Coordinates of C-alpha atoms (C1' of nucleotides) in Angstrom, one line a residue:
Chain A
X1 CA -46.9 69.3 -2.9
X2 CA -46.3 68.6 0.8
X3 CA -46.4 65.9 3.2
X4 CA -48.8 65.8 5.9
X5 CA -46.2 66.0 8.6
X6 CA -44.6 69.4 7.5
X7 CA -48.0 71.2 7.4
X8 CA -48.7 70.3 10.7
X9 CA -47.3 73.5 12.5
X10 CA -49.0 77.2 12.9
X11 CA -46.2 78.5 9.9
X12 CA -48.9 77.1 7.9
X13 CA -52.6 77.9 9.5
X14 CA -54.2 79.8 7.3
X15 CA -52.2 78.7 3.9
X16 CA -53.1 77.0 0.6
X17 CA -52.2 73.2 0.7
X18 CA -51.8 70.7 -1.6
X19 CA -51.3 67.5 -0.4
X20 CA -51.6 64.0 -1.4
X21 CA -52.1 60.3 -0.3
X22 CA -54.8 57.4 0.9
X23 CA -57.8 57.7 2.8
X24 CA -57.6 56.5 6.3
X25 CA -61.4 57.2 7.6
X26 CA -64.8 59.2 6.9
X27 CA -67.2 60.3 8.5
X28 CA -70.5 61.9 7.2
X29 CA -73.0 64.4 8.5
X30 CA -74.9 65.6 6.0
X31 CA -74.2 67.9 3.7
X32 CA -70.8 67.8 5.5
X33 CA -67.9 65.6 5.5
X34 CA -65.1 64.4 7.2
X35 CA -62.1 62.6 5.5
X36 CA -59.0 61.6 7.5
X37 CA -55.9 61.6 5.1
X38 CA -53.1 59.2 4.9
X39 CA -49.1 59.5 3.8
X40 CA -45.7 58.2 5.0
X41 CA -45.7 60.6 7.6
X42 CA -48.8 61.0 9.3
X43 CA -52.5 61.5 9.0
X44 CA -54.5 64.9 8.8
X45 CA -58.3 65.5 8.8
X46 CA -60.1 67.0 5.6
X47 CA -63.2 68.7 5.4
X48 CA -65.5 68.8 2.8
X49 CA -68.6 70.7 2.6
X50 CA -71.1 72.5 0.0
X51 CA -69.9 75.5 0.7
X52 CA -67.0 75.0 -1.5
X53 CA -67.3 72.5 -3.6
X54 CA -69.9 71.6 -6.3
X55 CA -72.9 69.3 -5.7
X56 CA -71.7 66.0 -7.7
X57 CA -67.9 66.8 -6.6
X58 CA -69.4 66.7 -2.7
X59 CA -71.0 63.8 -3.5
X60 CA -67.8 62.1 -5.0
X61 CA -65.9 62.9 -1.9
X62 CA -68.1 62.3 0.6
X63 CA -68.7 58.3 -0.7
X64 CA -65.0 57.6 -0.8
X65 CA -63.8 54.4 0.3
X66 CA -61.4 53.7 2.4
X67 CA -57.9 53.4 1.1
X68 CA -58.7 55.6 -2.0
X69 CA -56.3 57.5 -3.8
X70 CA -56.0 60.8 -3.9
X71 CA -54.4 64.9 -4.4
X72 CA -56.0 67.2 -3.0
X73 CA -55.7 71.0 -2.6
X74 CA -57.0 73.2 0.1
X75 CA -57.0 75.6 3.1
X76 CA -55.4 74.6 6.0
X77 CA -56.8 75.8 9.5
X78 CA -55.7 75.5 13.2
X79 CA -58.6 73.5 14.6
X80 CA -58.8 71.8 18.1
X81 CA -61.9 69.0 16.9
X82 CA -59.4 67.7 14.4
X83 CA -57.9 64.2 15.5
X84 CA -54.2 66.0 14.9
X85 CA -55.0 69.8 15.5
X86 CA -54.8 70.9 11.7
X87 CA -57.8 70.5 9.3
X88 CA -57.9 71.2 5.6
X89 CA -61.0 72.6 4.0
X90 CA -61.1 71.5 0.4
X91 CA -61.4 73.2 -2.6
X92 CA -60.3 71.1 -5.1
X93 CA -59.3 67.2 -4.8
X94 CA -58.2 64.5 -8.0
X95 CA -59.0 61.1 -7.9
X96 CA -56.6 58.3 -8.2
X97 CA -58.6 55.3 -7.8
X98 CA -61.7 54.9 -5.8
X99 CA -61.5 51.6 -4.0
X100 CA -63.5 48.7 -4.3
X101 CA -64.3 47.5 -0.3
X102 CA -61.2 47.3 2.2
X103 CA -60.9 44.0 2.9
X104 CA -59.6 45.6 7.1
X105 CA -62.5 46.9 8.8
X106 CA -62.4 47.3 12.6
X107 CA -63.0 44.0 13.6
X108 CA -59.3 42.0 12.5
X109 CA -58.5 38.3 13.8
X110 CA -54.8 37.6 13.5
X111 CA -54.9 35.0 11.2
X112 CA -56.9 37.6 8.8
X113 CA -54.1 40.3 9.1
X114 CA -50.9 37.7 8.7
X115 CA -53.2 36.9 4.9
X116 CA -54.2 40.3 4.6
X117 CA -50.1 41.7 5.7
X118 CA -49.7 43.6 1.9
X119 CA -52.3 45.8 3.2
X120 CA -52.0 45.8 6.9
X121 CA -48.5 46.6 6.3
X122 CA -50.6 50.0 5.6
X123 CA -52.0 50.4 9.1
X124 CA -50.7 53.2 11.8
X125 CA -49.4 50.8 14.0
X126 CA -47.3 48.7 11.5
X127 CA -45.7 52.0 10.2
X128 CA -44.2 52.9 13.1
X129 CA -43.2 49.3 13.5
X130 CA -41.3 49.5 10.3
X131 CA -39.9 52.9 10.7
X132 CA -38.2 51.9 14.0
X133 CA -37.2 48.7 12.2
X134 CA -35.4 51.0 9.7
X135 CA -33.7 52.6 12.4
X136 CA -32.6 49.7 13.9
X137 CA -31.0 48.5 10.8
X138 CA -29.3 51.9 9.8
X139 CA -28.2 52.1 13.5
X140 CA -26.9 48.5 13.3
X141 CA -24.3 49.4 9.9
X142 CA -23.5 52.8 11.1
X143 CA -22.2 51.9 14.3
X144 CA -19.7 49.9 12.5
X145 CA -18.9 52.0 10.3
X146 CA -17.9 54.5 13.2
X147 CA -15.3 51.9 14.3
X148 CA -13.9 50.9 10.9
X149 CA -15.6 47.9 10.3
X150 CA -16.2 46.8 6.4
X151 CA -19.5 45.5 5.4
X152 CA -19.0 42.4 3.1
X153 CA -21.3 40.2 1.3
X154 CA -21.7 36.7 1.4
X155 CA -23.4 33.8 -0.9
X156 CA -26.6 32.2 0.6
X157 CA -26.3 29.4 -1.5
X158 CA -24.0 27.5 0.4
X159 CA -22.9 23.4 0.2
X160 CA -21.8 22.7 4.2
X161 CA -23.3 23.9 7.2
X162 CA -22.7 26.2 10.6
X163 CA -24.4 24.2 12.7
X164 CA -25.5 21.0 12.3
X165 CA -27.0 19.3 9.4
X166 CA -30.7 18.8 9.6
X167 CA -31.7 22.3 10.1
X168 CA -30.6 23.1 6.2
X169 CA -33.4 23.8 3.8
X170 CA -32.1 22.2 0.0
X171 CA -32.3 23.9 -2.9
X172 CA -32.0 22.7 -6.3
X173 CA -29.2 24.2 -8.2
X174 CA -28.2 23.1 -11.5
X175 CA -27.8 19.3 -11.2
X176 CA -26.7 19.4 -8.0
X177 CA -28.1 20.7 -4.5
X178 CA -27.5 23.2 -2.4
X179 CA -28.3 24.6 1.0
X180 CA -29.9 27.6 1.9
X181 CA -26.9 29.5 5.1
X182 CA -28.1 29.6 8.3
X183 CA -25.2 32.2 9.0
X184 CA -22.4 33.7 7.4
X185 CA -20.0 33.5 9.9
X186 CA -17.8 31.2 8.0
X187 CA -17.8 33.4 5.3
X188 CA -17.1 36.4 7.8
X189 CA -14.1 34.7 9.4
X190 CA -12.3 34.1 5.7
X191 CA -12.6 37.9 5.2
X192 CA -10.7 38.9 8.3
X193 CA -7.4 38.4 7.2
X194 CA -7.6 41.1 4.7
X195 CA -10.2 43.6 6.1
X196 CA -9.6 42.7 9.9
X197 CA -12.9 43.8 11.2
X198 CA -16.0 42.8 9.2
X199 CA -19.7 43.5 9.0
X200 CA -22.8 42.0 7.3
X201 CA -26.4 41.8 7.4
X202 CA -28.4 38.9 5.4
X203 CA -31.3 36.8 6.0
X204 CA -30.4 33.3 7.7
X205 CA -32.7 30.4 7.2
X206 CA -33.5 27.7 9.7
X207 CA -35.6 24.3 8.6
X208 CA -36.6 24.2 12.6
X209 CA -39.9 23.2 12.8
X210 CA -40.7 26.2 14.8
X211 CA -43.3 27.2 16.8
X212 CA -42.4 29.5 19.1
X213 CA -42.7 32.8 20.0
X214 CA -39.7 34.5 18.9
X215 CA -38.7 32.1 16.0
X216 CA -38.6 32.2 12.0
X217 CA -37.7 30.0 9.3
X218 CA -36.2 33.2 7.7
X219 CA -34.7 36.1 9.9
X220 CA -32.3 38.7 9.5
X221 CA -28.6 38.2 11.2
X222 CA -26.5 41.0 11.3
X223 CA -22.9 39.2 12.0
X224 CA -19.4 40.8 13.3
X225 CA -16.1 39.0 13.0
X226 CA -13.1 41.2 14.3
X227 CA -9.5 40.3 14.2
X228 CA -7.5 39.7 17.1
X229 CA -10.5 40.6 19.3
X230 CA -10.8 38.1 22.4
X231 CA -14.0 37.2 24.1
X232 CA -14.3 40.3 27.0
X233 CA -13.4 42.7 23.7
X234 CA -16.4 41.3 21.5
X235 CA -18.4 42.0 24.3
X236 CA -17.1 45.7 25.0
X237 CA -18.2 46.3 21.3
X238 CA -21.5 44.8 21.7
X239 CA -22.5 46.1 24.6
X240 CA -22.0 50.1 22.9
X241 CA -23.7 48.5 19.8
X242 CA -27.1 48.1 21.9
X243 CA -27.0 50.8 23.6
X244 CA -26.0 53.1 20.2
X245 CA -29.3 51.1 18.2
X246 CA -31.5 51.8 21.3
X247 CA -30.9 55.3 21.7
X248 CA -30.4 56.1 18.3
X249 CA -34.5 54.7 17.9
X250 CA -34.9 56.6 21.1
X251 CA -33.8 59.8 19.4
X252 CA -35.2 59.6 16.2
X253 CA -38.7 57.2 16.8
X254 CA -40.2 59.4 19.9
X255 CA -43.3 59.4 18.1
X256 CA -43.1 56.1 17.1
X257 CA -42.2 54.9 21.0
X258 CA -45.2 56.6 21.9
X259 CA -47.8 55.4 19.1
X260 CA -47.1 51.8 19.9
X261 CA -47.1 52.8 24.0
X262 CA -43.7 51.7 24.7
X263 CA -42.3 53.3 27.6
X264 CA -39.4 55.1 26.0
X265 CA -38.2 56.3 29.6
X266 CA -36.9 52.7 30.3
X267 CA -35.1 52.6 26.8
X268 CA -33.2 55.9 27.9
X269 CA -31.9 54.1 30.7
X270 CA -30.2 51.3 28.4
X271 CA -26.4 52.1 28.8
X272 CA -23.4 50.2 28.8
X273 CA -21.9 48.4 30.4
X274 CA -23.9 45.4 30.7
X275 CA -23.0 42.6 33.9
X276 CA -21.5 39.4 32.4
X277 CA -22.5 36.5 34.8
X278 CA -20.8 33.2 34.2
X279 CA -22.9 30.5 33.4
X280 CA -22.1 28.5 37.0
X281 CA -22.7 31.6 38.4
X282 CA -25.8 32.1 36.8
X283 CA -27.0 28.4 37.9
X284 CA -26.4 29.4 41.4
X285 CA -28.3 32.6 41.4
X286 CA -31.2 30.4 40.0
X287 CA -31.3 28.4 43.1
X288 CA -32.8 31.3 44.7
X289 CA -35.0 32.3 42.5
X290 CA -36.5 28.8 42.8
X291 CA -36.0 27.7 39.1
X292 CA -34.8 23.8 39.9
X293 CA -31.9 24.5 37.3
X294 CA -28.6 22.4 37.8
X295 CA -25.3 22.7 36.6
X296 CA -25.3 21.7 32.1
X297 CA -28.6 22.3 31.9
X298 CA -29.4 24.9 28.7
X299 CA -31.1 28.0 29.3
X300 CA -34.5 27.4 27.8
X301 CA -37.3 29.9 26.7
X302 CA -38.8 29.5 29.9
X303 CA -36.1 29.8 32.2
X304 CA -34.5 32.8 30.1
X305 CA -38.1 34.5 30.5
X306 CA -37.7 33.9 34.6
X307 CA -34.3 35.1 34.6
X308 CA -34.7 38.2 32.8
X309 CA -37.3 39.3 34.8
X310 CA -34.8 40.2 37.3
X311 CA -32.7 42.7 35.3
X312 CA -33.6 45.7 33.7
X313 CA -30.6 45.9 31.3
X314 CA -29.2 43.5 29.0
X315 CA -26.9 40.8 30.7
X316 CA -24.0 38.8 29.3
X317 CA -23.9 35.1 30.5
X318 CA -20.6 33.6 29.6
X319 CA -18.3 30.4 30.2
X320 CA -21.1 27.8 29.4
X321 CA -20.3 24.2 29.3
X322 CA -18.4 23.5 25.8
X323 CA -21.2 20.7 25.4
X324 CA -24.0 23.4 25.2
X325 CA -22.3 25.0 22.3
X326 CA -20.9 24.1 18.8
X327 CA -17.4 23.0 17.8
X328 CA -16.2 26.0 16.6
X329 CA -15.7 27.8 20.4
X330 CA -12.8 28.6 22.1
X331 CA -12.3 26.3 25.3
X332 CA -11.2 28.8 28.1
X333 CA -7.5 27.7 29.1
X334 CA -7.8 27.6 33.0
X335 CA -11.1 25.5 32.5
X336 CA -11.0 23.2 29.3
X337 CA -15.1 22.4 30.1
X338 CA -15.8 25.4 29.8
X339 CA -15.9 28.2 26.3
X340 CA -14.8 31.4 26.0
X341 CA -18.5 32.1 24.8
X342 CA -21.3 34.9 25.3
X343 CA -25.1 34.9 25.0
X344 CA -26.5 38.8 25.3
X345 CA -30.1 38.2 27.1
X346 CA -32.6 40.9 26.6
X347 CA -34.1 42.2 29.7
X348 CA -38.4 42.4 30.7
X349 CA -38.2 38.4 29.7
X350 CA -36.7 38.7 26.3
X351 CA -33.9 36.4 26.5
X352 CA -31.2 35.8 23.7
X353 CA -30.5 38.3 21.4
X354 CA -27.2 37.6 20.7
X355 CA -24.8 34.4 20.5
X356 CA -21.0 35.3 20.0
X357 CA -17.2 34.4 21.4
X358 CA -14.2 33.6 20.7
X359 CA -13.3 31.1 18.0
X360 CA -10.8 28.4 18.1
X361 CA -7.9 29.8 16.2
X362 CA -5.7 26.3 16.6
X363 CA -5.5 23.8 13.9
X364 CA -5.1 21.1 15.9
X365 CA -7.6 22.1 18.2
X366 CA -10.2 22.7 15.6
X367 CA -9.8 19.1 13.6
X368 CA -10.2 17.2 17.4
X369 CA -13.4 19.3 18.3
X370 CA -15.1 18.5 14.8
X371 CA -13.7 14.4 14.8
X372 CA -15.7 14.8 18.1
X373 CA -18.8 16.4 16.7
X374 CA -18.6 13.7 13.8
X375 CA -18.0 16.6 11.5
X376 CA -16.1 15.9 7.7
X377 CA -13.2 17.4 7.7
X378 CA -13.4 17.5 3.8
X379 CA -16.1 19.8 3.9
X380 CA -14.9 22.6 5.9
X381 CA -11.3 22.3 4.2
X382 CA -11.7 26.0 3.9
X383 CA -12.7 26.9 6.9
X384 CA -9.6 24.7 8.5
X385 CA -7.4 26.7 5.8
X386 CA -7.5 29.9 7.7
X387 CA -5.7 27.8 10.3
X388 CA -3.1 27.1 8.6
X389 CA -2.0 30.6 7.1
X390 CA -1.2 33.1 9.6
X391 CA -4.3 31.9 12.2
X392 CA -4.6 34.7 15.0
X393 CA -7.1 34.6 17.4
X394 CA -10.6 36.4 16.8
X395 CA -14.1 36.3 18.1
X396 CA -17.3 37.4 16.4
X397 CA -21.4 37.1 17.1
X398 CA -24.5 36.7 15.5
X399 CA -27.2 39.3 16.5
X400 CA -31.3 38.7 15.8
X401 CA -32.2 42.1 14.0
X402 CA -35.9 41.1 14.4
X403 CA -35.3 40.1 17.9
X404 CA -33.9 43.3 18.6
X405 CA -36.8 45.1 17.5
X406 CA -39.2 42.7 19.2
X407 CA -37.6 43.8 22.2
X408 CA -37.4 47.1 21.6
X409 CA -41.1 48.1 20.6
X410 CA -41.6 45.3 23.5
X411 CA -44.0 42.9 21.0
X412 CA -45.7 40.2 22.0
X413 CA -44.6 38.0 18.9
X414 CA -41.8 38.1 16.2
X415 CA -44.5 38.5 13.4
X416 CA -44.8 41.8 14.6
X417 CA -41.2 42.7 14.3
X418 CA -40.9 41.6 10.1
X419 CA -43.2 42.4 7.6
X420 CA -43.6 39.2 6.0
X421 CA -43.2 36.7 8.6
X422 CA -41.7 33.3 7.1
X423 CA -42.8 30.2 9.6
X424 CA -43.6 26.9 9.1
X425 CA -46.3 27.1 8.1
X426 CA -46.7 30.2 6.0
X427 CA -45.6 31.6 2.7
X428 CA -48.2 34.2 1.6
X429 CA -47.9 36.7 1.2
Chain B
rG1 C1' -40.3 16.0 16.8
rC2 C1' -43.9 16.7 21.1
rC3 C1' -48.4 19.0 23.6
rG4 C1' -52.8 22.0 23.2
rC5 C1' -56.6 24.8 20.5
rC6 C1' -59.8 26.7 16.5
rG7 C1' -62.7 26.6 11.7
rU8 C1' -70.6 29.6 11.5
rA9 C1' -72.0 36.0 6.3
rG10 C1' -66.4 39.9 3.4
rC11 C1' -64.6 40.7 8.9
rU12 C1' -65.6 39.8 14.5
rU13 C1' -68.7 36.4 16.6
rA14 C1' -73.6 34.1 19.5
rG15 C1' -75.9 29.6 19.0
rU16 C1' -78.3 26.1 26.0
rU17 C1' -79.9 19.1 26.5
rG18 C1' -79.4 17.5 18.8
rG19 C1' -85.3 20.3 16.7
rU20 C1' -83.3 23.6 9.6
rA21 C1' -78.9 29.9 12.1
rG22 C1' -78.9 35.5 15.4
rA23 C1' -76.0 40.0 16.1
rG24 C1' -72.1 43.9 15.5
rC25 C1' -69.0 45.9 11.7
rA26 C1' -68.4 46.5 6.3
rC27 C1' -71.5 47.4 2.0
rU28 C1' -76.3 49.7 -0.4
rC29 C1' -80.5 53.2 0.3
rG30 C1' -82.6 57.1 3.4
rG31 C1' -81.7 61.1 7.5
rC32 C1' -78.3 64.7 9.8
rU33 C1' -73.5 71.4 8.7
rG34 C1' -68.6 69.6 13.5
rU35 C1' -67.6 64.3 13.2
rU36 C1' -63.5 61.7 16.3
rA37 C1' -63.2 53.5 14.7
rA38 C1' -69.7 59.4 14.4
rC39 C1' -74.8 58.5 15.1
rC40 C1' -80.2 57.0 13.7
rG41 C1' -83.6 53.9 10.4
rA42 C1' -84.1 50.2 6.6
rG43 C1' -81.9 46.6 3.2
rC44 C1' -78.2 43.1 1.3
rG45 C1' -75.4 39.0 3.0
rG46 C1' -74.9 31.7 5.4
rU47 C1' -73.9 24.2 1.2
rC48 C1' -72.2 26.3 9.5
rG49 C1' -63.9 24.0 6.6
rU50 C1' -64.5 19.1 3.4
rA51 C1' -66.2 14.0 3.1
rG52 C1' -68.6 10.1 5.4
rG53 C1' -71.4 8.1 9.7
rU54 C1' -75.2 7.9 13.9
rU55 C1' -80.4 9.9 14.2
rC56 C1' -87.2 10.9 12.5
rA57 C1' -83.9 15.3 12.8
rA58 C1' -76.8 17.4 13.1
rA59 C1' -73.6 24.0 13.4
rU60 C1' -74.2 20.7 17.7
rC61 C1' -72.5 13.6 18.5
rC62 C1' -68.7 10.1 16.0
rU63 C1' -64.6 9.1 12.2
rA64 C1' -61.2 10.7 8.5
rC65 C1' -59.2 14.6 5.8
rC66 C1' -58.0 19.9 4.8
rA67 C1' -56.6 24.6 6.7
rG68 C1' -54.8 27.7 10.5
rC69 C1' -53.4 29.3 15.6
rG70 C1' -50.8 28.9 20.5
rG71 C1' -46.8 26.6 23.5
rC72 C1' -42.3 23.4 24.2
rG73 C1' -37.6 21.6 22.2
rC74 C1' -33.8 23.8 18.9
rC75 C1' -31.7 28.7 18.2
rA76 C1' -30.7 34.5 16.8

RNA sequence: GCCGCCGUAGCUUAGUUGGUAGAGCACUCGGCUGUUAACCGAGCGGUCGUAGGUUCAAAUCCUACCAGCGGCGCCA
């Protein structure tokens, strides 16, 4: 038994195969028939004819539907007609199921194929997808791994919040309820004091009523925390964490690149470092780009979109106005107004990828900044704890996995870039 | 939370000023020994999202409801 992919060479024209998956497409002339093949790794055309098979096996294989299931055994031959250069003349074939009607014929409306995504999930185009999404993910742990990071593990069921408060979804637990994370940085900065530098990737769920773009009620975060690691250092490691993911898809999803028509030239080029432009700075360069922006305004989707056409790497923009961010960021010391912060922007119009900095490592400091974000102390007495026993200063980030591939198979729409999309307004499948 | 849009056959859709629905694909049957989302011929397939209203007459006009899509804000 072989895949299709490792028959696929002249070492086997000529040869017995036996090979085994899903019918992509037929095609009938007669007493002749053509049936393109499906596996994991790629898709082969089949022949079947009369001249070697019997008349009521012909006529079982040449009426299949597509999808079917099935083994079959034959002669592969070196043939330039064939859609991928190899065709298999077959002698023998077993049936796994013969389908019922596809439901996905040629002519798909996207609301049909989000209803339809168990079997879409099927097609050419959302394989690749998935197999560079893999990548991403591997490429993601492994990088820190290489640097001695530990991956660690934290609850989703969680009873106080990262943000703010009405973007939790509840769940019922026990008598009581519970909140569903929307990040486990928290979590991330506890483990630092024992493992130092810290890895983890997990869903995070956000009850924004959503519509946008390049937004999902339940996404995938992949989070660092490092010890003693200031603001310019989290960014150092960053910016060779993008550039390792990209090229590593670069080296192992050529095919892939090139299936979904994504110039894999331009991803070649990504290489750290990236330019870190400080928010004021970044307001000024606006001016002339005719934007209408003014210092403490937030970058929106819009305005990320017209800055990012100008770059053709990731960017860094750091220093924003504290009242941009959340409590937890460190104020820079020469400029109190201003956070030792960092949002990575993706370039061709992307925009944020990543949100990260340096976190307040000051008791004090921390207590004042939630008081003035009307925050309960009570709550967070854990996170205030690692404060109080042997605080040093650290700095972490929050990366959108599904963002990243968006960006780098350069979709048009974060459905693409998950199997089974979770918005507002859909569960199923 | 705000703004906009759509719903006609299994899928993709046409339907003019209101006059009882037309096509392509899929499927079934027939033809074809080199097809490339094959092609040719025939057939099957519709409470026009639901409910109400206006009218001699509603897919078409009005109201409500249901379902979904796109964009903004928020963020990753």
């Amino acid at each position: 038994m072989s895949y299709i992919r490792d028959v696929l060479n002249e070492e086997h024209d000529g040869s017995a195969v036996h090979l085994r998956g899903w019918v992509y497409r037929t095609r009938s002339s007669g007493k002749l028939s053509f049936i393109v093949l499906r596996d994991s790794t790629g898709i082969i055309q089949l022949l079947a004819s009369t001249r070697k098979l019997q008349d009521d096996k012909y006529r079982e294989i040449s009426s299949l539907t597509i999808e079917s299931s099935l083994e079959v055994m034959g002669i592969l031959r070196k043939d330039d007609r064939a859609p991928t250069g190899y065709e298999v003349e077959i002698e023998d074939f077993k049936l796994y199921q013969r389908n019922e009607n596809y439901p996905i014929t040629k002519d798909q409306g996207e609301e049909f194929l989000l209803d339809n995504r168990h079997l879409w999930v099927r097609s050419r185009e959302f394989t690749a997808m998935m197999k560079v999404r893999s990548t991403v993910f591997k490429a993601f742990a492994d990088f820190y791994f290489k640097h001695g990071y530990y991956e660690v593990h934290t609850p989703f069921m969680v009873s106080t919040a990262a943000e703010g408060g009405s973007t939790l979804f509840k769940v019922p637990f026990f008598d009581e309820e519970v909140y569903l994370t929307q990040s486990s940085q928290f979590y991330l900065e506890t483990m630092i004091f024992s493992l130092e530098n810290v890895f983890t990737i997990a869903p995070s769920f956000r009850a924004e009523k959503s519509r946008t773009w390049r937004h999902l009620t339940e996404y995938w975060h992949g989070e660092v925390e490092a010890a003693w690691l200031h603001n310019e250092d989290m960014m150092q490691v960053e910016e060779q964490m993008i550039e390792y993911i990209v090229q590593e898809v670069v080296k192992n999803n050529t095919e892939e690149l090139n299936a979904l028509g994504r110039d894999v030239e331009f991803l070649k080029r990504i290489k750290a470092p990236f330019r870190r432009i400080r928010y004021a700075d970044l307001i000024k360069m606006t001016e002339s780009w005719g934007l209408g922006m003014k210092y403490g305004d937030d970058l929106g989707a819009d305005e990320e979109r017209a800055i990012m056409v100008h770059f053709d790497q990731p960017i860094f923009v750091t220093h924003y106005p504290s009242k941009l961010k959340t409590f937890y960021h460190m104020p820079d010391p020469d400029n109190p107004d201003e956070i030792l912060c960092h949002d990575m922007l993706a370039p061709e119009g992307y925009g944020e990828i990543v949100g990260g900095g340096e976190r307040i490592s000051d008791l004090n400091l921390l207590e004042k900044r939630m008081e003035d974000y009307g925050l309960n102390k009570d709550n967070y007495y854990w996170y205030l704890d690692l404060r109080r026993y042997g605080s040093v200063p650290h700095s972490g980030f929050g990366l959108g996995l599904d963002r990243l591939v968006l960006w780098i198979l350069h979709l048009d729409n974060i459905k693409e870039a998950i199997p089974y999309p979770r918005t507002i307004r859909r569960t199923k499948p």
